[in-house]
């Protein structure tokens, strides 16, 4: 690569790292062009149709009042109501929430769910807040966005650092505002409040199914594979268990503070038992390596299940895995995808690999609407079918159009929003 090209590459990647929204637009543009859609379609789909910023006053335990900033973004509602989680994190920002809502449209398109994409977030650090403060913040958020959400408008769900308890508070607040019980307003609820069997493990189940499909394409055997998982939250920890149960050797895991690595395999049962509710476990050990070191260790399957921009142009050429399955949102940059694709690494992109969560959220919403609840087995079988079909559709598109799995996933994912917008006469 020439020096000017290299400088340009680094510049593009830097912009992308700072702004996932811009990189999403770039790939959506490429996908729509490859599908033969006009510039107008891109103009409509390049940004969310609606973005709300709210300020939420919360009475803290020490009697002071703190004002939190929150967002709700709705990408496109041509297909149906918008759908997507709410994250509580100090790094939440407007551009990220916008990008995440666009990824939800793509996920729902790939899995063929009757939804467009939505996403929400609040700038806060739930690790430093009490139960009571979190409850007041969750209820305050619902009051603030109540005009634009609802069971047939926009349906929230859990995301980073939010869980079924937070969903329960949010559902209760919405039901009180509307003065009737509204379980279909939100998904990821506790089972006793209308949650679905299998929702808690759904993202990890979906990732597992993608791994099984990817392994077949690469002629590997799962029970002989060495797996590294970055992140030990909802997706990462259940995935470690499922991989361990499938006979694979989990040789590395990590949390926000460091990573554990043992080429002979880690004691997954012990780690699951000792992790706290935020997925922290490495603090109990003295022999800890960094997250970045872990990514570069020898393995067959690498699963980034933590945060964005972990595999970049800087470290992509040092990654040893032959399969990368993205359980987190946006862990690999466009530049890194190119480098890895050229090296023959099979990347199962986030918008496909992490779609198990929203799929079972859809099942939960259907069960709430029907008032009729399914068994664990029924949910698992339905999820398997959706994930296998979605994986095969994306894989086939990548073969037909000679593109990597990420572009293929965007092509499959964006088509439904584009078609629905066209039929409605919007473009
Ligand atoms: N937050 C999850 C995601 O990013 C789940 C969304 C949902 O269940 O609606 O896919």
PDB file of C-alpha atoms in Angstrom, residues 165-360:
ATOM      1  CA  UNK A 165     -35.914  -5.781  36.536  1.00  0.00           C
ATOM      2  CA  UNK A 166     -35.470  -2.501  34.666  1.00  0.00           C
ATOM      3  CA  UNK A 167     -37.931  -3.736  32.001  1.00  0.00           C
ATOM      4  CA  UNK A 168     -40.424  -4.537  34.782  1.00  0.00           C
ATOM      5  CA  UNK A 169     -40.225  -0.988  36.222  1.00  0.00           C
ATOM      6  CA  UNK A 170     -40.570   0.501  32.747  1.00  0.00           C
ATOM      7  CA  UNK A 171     -43.588  -1.702  31.962  1.00  0.00           C
ATOM      8  CA  UNK A 172     -45.218  -0.792  35.247  1.00  0.00           C
ATOM      9  CA  UNK A 173     -44.693   2.929  34.652  1.00  0.00           C
ATOM     10  CA  UNK A 174     -46.152   2.716  31.151  1.00  0.00           C
ATOM     11  CA  UNK A 175     -49.158   0.687  32.393  1.00  0.00           C
ATOM     12  CA  UNK A 176     -49.828   3.305  35.087  1.00  0.00           C
ATOM     13  CA  UNK A 177     -49.623   6.148  32.546  1.00  0.00           C
ATOM     14  CA  UNK A 178     -52.035   4.415  30.192  1.00  0.00           C
ATOM     15  CA  UNK A 179     -54.202   3.103  33.029  1.00  0.00           C
ATOM     16  CA  UNK A 180     -54.289  -0.472  31.743  1.00  0.00           C
ATOM     17  CA  UNK A 181     -51.897  -3.372  31.825  1.00  0.00           C
ATOM     18  CA  UNK A 182     -49.539  -3.159  28.809  1.00  0.00           C
ATOM     19  CA  UNK A 183     -47.158  -6.140  28.806  1.00  0.00           C
ATOM     20  CA  UNK A 184     -46.548  -5.755  25.030  1.00  0.00           C
ATOM     21  CA  UNK A 185     -45.026  -2.302  25.610  1.00  0.00           C
ATOM     22  CA  UNK A 186     -41.612  -3.778  26.374  1.00  0.00           C
ATOM     23  CA  UNK A 187     -39.820  -7.136  26.019  1.00  0.00           C
ATOM     24  CA  UNK A 188     -37.222  -8.878  28.135  1.00  0.00           C
ATOM     25  CA  UNK A 189     -39.562  -8.824  31.134  1.00  0.00           C
ATOM     26  CA  UNK A 190     -39.427 -11.298  34.026  1.00  0.00           C
ATOM     27  CA  UNK A 191     -41.430 -14.448  33.186  1.00  0.00           C
ATOM     28  CA  UNK A 192     -44.103 -13.702  35.836  1.00  0.00           C
ATOM     29  CA  UNK A 193     -44.856 -10.371  34.119  1.00  0.00           C
ATOM     30  CA  UNK A 194     -45.292 -11.841  30.643  1.00  0.00           C
ATOM     31  CA  UNK A 195     -41.668 -12.440  29.715  1.00  0.00           C
ATOM     32  CA  UNK A 196     -40.865 -15.293  27.343  1.00  0.00           C
ATOM     33  CA  UNK A 197     -39.154 -18.541  28.132  1.00  0.00           C
ATOM     34  CA  UNK A 198     -35.656 -18.429  26.697  1.00  0.00           C
ATOM     35  CA  UNK A 199     -35.399 -14.616  26.348  1.00  0.00           C
ATOM     36  CA  UNK A 200     -32.517 -14.280  28.801  1.00  0.00           C
ATOM     37  CA  UNK A 201     -30.323 -16.739  26.910  1.00  0.00           C
ATOM     38  CA  UNK A 202     -31.627 -15.815  23.433  1.00  0.00           C
ATOM     39  CA  UNK A 203     -28.670 -13.729  22.223  1.00  0.00           C
ATOM     40  CA  UNK A 204     -26.174 -16.419  23.275  1.00  0.00           C
ATOM     41  CA  UNK A 205     -28.354 -19.157  21.692  1.00  0.00           C
ATOM     42  CA  UNK A 206     -28.444 -17.186  18.449  1.00  0.00           C
ATOM     43  CA  UNK A 207     -24.664 -16.748  18.496  1.00  0.00           C
ATOM     44  CA  UNK A 208     -24.266 -20.482  19.188  1.00  0.00           C
ATOM     45  CA  UNK A 209     -26.406 -21.368  16.159  1.00  0.00           C
ATOM     46  CA  UNK A 210     -24.316 -19.002  13.986  1.00  0.00           C
ATOM     47  CA  UNK A 211     -21.137 -20.645  15.280  1.00  0.00           C
ATOM     48  CA  UNK A 212     -22.507 -24.111  14.423  1.00  0.00           C
ATOM     49  CA  UNK A 213     -23.316 -22.959  10.872  1.00  0.00           C
ATOM     50  CA  UNK A 214     -19.962 -21.164  10.421  1.00  0.00           C
ATOM     51  CA  UNK A 215     -18.008 -24.183  11.647  1.00  0.00           C
ATOM     52  CA  UNK A 216     -19.693 -26.340   8.983  1.00  0.00           C
ATOM     53  CA  UNK A 217     -18.722 -23.859   6.240  1.00  0.00           C
ATOM     54  CA  UNK A 218     -15.101 -24.005   7.399  1.00  0.00           C
ATOM     55  CA  UNK A 219     -15.100 -27.818   7.744  1.00  0.00           C
ATOM     56  CA  UNK A 220     -14.236 -27.627  11.434  1.00  0.00           C
ATOM     57  CA  UNK A 221     -15.695 -29.651  14.310  1.00  0.00           C
ATOM     58  CA  UNK A 222     -17.162 -27.648  17.174  1.00  0.00           C
ATOM     59  CA  UNK A 223     -16.105 -30.180  19.808  1.00  0.00           C
ATOM     60  CA  UNK A 224     -12.489 -29.834  18.630  1.00  0.00           C
ATOM     61  CA  UNK A 225     -12.551 -26.032  18.425  1.00  0.00           C
ATOM     62  CA  UNK A 226     -10.768 -23.569  20.706  1.00  0.00           C
ATOM     63  CA  UNK A 227     -12.933 -20.569  21.527  1.00  0.00           C
ATOM     64  CA  UNK A 228     -12.085 -17.119  22.887  1.00  0.00           C
ATOM     65  CA  UNK A 229     -14.901 -14.898  24.129  1.00  0.00           C
ATOM     66  CA  UNK A 230     -14.307 -11.222  24.846  1.00  0.00           C
ATOM     67  CA  UNK A 231     -16.889 -10.051  27.391  1.00  0.00           C
ATOM     68  CA  UNK A 232     -18.695 -11.953  30.143  1.00  0.00           C
ATOM     69  CA  UNK A 233     -22.026 -10.124  30.238  1.00  0.00           C
ATOM     70  CA  UNK A 234     -25.392 -11.554  29.198  1.00  0.00           C
ATOM     71  CA  UNK A 235     -24.212 -12.759  25.766  1.00  0.00           C
ATOM     72  CA  UNK A 236     -20.636 -13.738  26.649  1.00  0.00           C
ATOM     73  CA  UNK A 237     -21.326 -15.682  29.832  1.00  0.00           C
ATOM     74  CA  UNK A 238     -24.205 -17.811  28.489  1.00  0.00           C
ATOM     75  CA  UNK A 239     -22.225 -18.369  25.305  1.00  0.00           C
ATOM     76  CA  UNK A 240     -19.255 -19.669  27.318  1.00  0.00           C
ATOM     77  CA  UNK A 241     -21.639 -22.151  28.928  1.00  0.00           C
ATOM     78  CA  UNK A 242     -23.177 -23.266  25.615  1.00  0.00           C
ATOM     79  CA  UNK A 243     -19.729 -23.682  24.017  1.00  0.00           C
ATOM     80  CA  UNK A 244     -18.523 -25.650  27.028  1.00  0.00           C
ATOM     81  CA  UNK A 245     -21.678 -27.847  26.899  1.00  0.00           C
ATOM     82  CA  UNK A 246     -21.078 -28.455  23.168  1.00  0.00           C
ATOM     83  CA  UNK A 247     -17.635 -29.835  23.997  1.00  0.00           C
ATOM     84  CA  UNK A 248     -15.651 -26.878  22.612  1.00  0.00           C
ATOM     85  CA  UNK A 249     -12.614 -25.701  24.591  1.00  0.00           C
ATOM     86  CA  UNK A 250     -13.153 -22.166  25.939  1.00  0.00           C
ATOM     87  CA  UNK A 251      -9.562 -20.956  26.355  1.00  0.00           C
ATOM     88  CA  UNK A 252     -10.127 -17.246  26.963  1.00  0.00           C
ATOM     89  CA  UNK A 253     -12.716 -14.900  28.438  1.00  0.00           C
ATOM     90  CA  UNK A 254     -12.606 -11.288  29.573  1.00  0.00           C
ATOM     91  CA  UNK A 255     -14.492  -8.523  31.331  1.00  0.00           C
ATOM     92  CA  UNK A 256     -14.058  -4.736  31.413  1.00  0.00           C
ATOM     93  CA  UNK A 257     -10.993  -5.100  33.707  1.00  0.00           C
ATOM     94  CA  UNK A 258      -8.920  -7.790  31.985  1.00  0.00           C
ATOM     95  CA  UNK A 259      -8.796 -11.251  30.482  1.00  0.00           C
ATOM     96  CA  UNK A 260      -8.153 -14.839  31.534  1.00  0.00           C
ATOM     97  CA  UNK A 261      -6.375 -17.183  29.174  1.00  0.00           C
ATOM     98  CA  UNK A 262      -5.457 -20.838  29.468  1.00  0.00           C
ATOM     99  CA  UNK A 263      -4.715 -22.906  26.325  1.00  0.00           C
ATOM    100  CA  UNK A 264      -5.807 -26.045  28.192  1.00  0.00           C
ATOM    101  CA  UNK A 265      -9.279 -24.598  28.772  1.00  0.00           C
ATOM    102  CA  UNK A 266     -10.892 -22.512  31.539  1.00  0.00           C
ATOM    103  CA  UNK A 267     -13.146 -23.748  34.344  1.00  0.00           C
ATOM    104  CA  UNK A 268     -16.328 -22.206  32.952  1.00  0.00           C
ATOM    105  CA  UNK A 269     -18.665 -23.496  35.681  1.00  0.00           C
ATOM    106  CA  UNK A 270     -16.474 -21.839  38.339  1.00  0.00           C
ATOM    107  CA  UNK A 271     -16.306 -18.524  36.428  1.00  0.00           C
ATOM    108  CA  UNK A 272     -20.073 -18.438  35.872  1.00  0.00           C
ATOM    109  CA  UNK A 273     -20.601 -19.065  39.531  1.00  0.00           C
ATOM    110  CA  UNK A 274     -18.311 -16.217  40.588  1.00  0.00           C
ATOM    111  CA  UNK A 275     -19.273 -13.482  38.084  1.00  0.00           C
ATOM    112  CA  UNK A 276     -21.237 -10.498  39.409  1.00  0.00           C
ATOM    113  CA  UNK A 277     -24.380  -9.085  37.770  1.00  0.00           C
ATOM    114  CA  UNK A 278     -22.272  -6.793  35.519  1.00  0.00           C
ATOM    115  CA  UNK A 279     -20.225  -9.744  34.279  1.00  0.00           C
ATOM    116  CA  UNK A 280     -17.113  -8.948  36.324  1.00  0.00           C
ATOM    117  CA  UNK A 281     -14.961 -11.923  37.290  1.00  0.00           C
ATOM    118  CA  UNK A 282     -11.292 -11.289  36.432  1.00  0.00           C
ATOM    119  CA  UNK A 283     -10.766  -9.176  39.575  1.00  0.00           C
ATOM    120  CA  UNK A 284     -10.627 -12.452  41.503  1.00  0.00           C
ATOM    121  CA  UNK A 285      -7.445 -13.520  39.681  1.00  0.00           C
ATOM    122  CA  UNK A 286      -3.852 -12.317  39.726  1.00  0.00           C
ATOM    123  CA  UNK A 287      -2.716 -13.791  36.360  1.00  0.00           C
ATOM    124  CA  UNK A 288      -4.678 -11.479  34.094  1.00  0.00           C
ATOM    125  CA  UNK A 289      -3.828 -10.269  30.582  1.00  0.00           C
ATOM    126  CA  UNK A 290      -5.333  -7.323  28.705  1.00  0.00           C
ATOM    127  CA  UNK A 291      -8.388  -7.515  26.457  1.00  0.00           C
ATOM    128  CA  UNK A 292      -6.246  -6.559  23.465  1.00  0.00           C
ATOM    129  CA  UNK A 293      -3.757  -9.370  24.174  1.00  0.00           C
ATOM    130  CA  UNK A 294      -6.596 -11.871  24.425  1.00  0.00           C
ATOM    131  CA  UNK A 295      -7.940 -11.001  20.972  1.00  0.00           C
ATOM    132  CA  UNK A 296      -4.595 -11.870  19.398  1.00  0.00           C
ATOM    133  CA  UNK A 297      -4.166 -15.280  21.034  1.00  0.00           C
ATOM    134  CA  UNK A 298      -4.151 -18.496  18.997  1.00  0.00           C
ATOM    135  CA  UNK A 299      -7.706 -19.921  18.634  1.00  0.00           C
ATOM    136  CA  UNK A 300     -10.225 -21.194  16.066  1.00  0.00           C
ATOM    137  CA  UNK A 301     -13.257 -19.101  16.940  1.00  0.00           C
ATOM    138  CA  UNK A 302     -13.121 -15.567  18.317  1.00  0.00           C
ATOM    139  CA  UNK A 303     -16.285 -14.013  19.701  1.00  0.00           C
ATOM    140  CA  UNK A 304     -16.126 -10.301  20.533  1.00  0.00           C
ATOM    141  CA  UNK A 305     -19.087  -9.993  22.928  1.00  0.00           C
ATOM    142  CA  UNK A 306     -18.240  -6.721  24.659  1.00  0.00           C
ATOM    143  CA  UNK A 307     -18.029  -3.249  23.132  1.00  0.00           C
ATOM    144  CA  UNK A 308     -17.483  -1.579  19.745  1.00  0.00           C
ATOM    145  CA  UNK A 309     -14.237  -1.031  17.790  1.00  0.00           C
ATOM    146  CA  UNK A 310     -12.158  -3.828  19.297  1.00  0.00           C
ATOM    147  CA  UNK A 311     -10.744  -5.243  16.041  1.00  0.00           C
ATOM    148  CA  UNK A 312      -9.286  -2.423  13.958  1.00  0.00           C
ATOM    149  CA  UNK A 313      -6.742  -1.827  11.182  1.00  0.00           C
ATOM    150  CA  UNK A 314      -4.123  -1.834  13.949  1.00  0.00           C
ATOM    151  CA  UNK A 315      -4.609  -5.393  15.207  1.00  0.00           C
ATOM    152  CA  UNK A 316      -6.559  -7.177  12.413  1.00  0.00           C
ATOM    153  CA  UNK A 317      -3.439  -8.734  10.873  1.00  0.00           C
ATOM    154  CA  UNK A 318      -2.461 -10.230  14.244  1.00  0.00           C
ATOM    155  CA  UNK A 319      -5.810 -12.004  14.826  1.00  0.00           C
ATOM    156  CA  UNK A 320      -5.263 -15.784  14.562  1.00  0.00           C
ATOM    157  CA  UNK A 321      -8.879 -17.075  14.535  1.00  0.00           C
ATOM    158  CA  UNK A 322     -10.335 -18.473  11.308  1.00  0.00           C
ATOM    159  CA  UNK A 323     -13.907 -17.602  12.342  1.00  0.00           C
ATOM    160  CA  UNK A 324     -15.056 -14.392  14.044  1.00  0.00           C
ATOM    161  CA  UNK A 325     -18.629 -14.272  15.278  1.00  0.00           C
ATOM    162  CA  UNK A 326     -19.664 -10.816  16.448  1.00  0.00           C
ATOM    163  CA  UNK A 327     -21.935 -11.041  19.484  1.00  0.00           C
ATOM    164  CA  UNK A 328     -21.358  -7.362  20.356  1.00  0.00           C
ATOM    165  CA  UNK A 329     -22.592  -4.456  18.272  1.00  0.00           C
ATOM    166  CA  UNK A 330     -19.883  -3.036  15.985  1.00  0.00           C
ATOM    167  CA  UNK A 331     -16.739  -4.761  17.335  1.00  0.00           C
ATOM    168  CA  UNK A 332     -14.912  -4.825  13.981  1.00  0.00           C
ATOM    169  CA  UNK A 333     -14.204  -1.724  11.878  1.00  0.00           C
ATOM    170  CA  UNK A 334     -14.708  -1.633   8.093  1.00  0.00           C
ATOM    171  CA  UNK A 335     -10.918  -1.563   7.588  1.00  0.00           C
ATOM    172  CA  UNK A 336     -10.401  -4.580   9.805  1.00  0.00           C
ATOM    173  CA  UNK A 337     -13.208  -6.437   7.997  1.00  0.00           C
ATOM    174  CA  UNK A 338     -11.371  -5.886   4.684  1.00  0.00           C
ATOM    175  CA  UNK A 339      -8.048  -7.095   6.073  1.00  0.00           C
ATOM    176  CA  UNK A 340      -9.597 -10.191   7.638  1.00  0.00           C
ATOM    177  CA  UNK A 341     -11.731 -10.998   4.611  1.00  0.00           C
ATOM    178  CA  UNK A 342      -8.646 -10.882   2.366  1.00  0.00           C
ATOM    179  CA  UNK A 343      -6.970 -13.311   4.771  1.00  0.00           C
ATOM    180  CA  UNK A 344      -9.919 -15.732   4.398  1.00  0.00           C
ATOM    181  CA  UNK A 345     -11.290 -15.258   7.917  1.00  0.00           C
ATOM    182  CA  UNK A 346     -15.044 -15.887   8.008  1.00  0.00           C
ATOM    183  CA  UNK A 347     -16.744 -13.008   9.841  1.00  0.00           C
ATOM    184  CA  UNK A 348     -20.324 -13.524  10.949  1.00  0.00           C
ATOM    185  CA  UNK A 349     -21.416  -9.892  11.374  1.00  0.00           C
ATOM    186  CA  UNK A 350     -23.131  -8.429  14.437  1.00  0.00           C
ATOM    187  CA  UNK A 351     -26.445  -7.681  12.739  1.00  0.00           C
ATOM    188  CA  UNK A 352     -26.784 -11.411  12.011  1.00  0.00           C
ATOM    189  CA  UNK A 353     -24.970 -13.039  14.946  1.00  0.00           C
ATOM    190  CA  UNK A 354     -26.644 -10.997  17.695  1.00  0.00           C
ATOM    191  CA  UNK A 355     -30.167 -11.167  16.249  1.00  0.00           C
ATOM    192  CA  UNK A 356     -31.313 -13.962  18.604  1.00  0.00           C
ATOM    193  CA  UNK A 357     -32.242 -11.419  21.293  1.00  0.00           C
ATOM    194  CA  UNK A 358     -34.659  -9.397  19.192  1.00  0.00           C
ATOM    195  CA  UNK A 359     -36.062 -12.602  17.670  1.00  0.00           C
ATOM    196  CA  UNK A 360     -37.156 -13.945  21.046  1.00  0.00           C
TER     197      UNK A 360
END
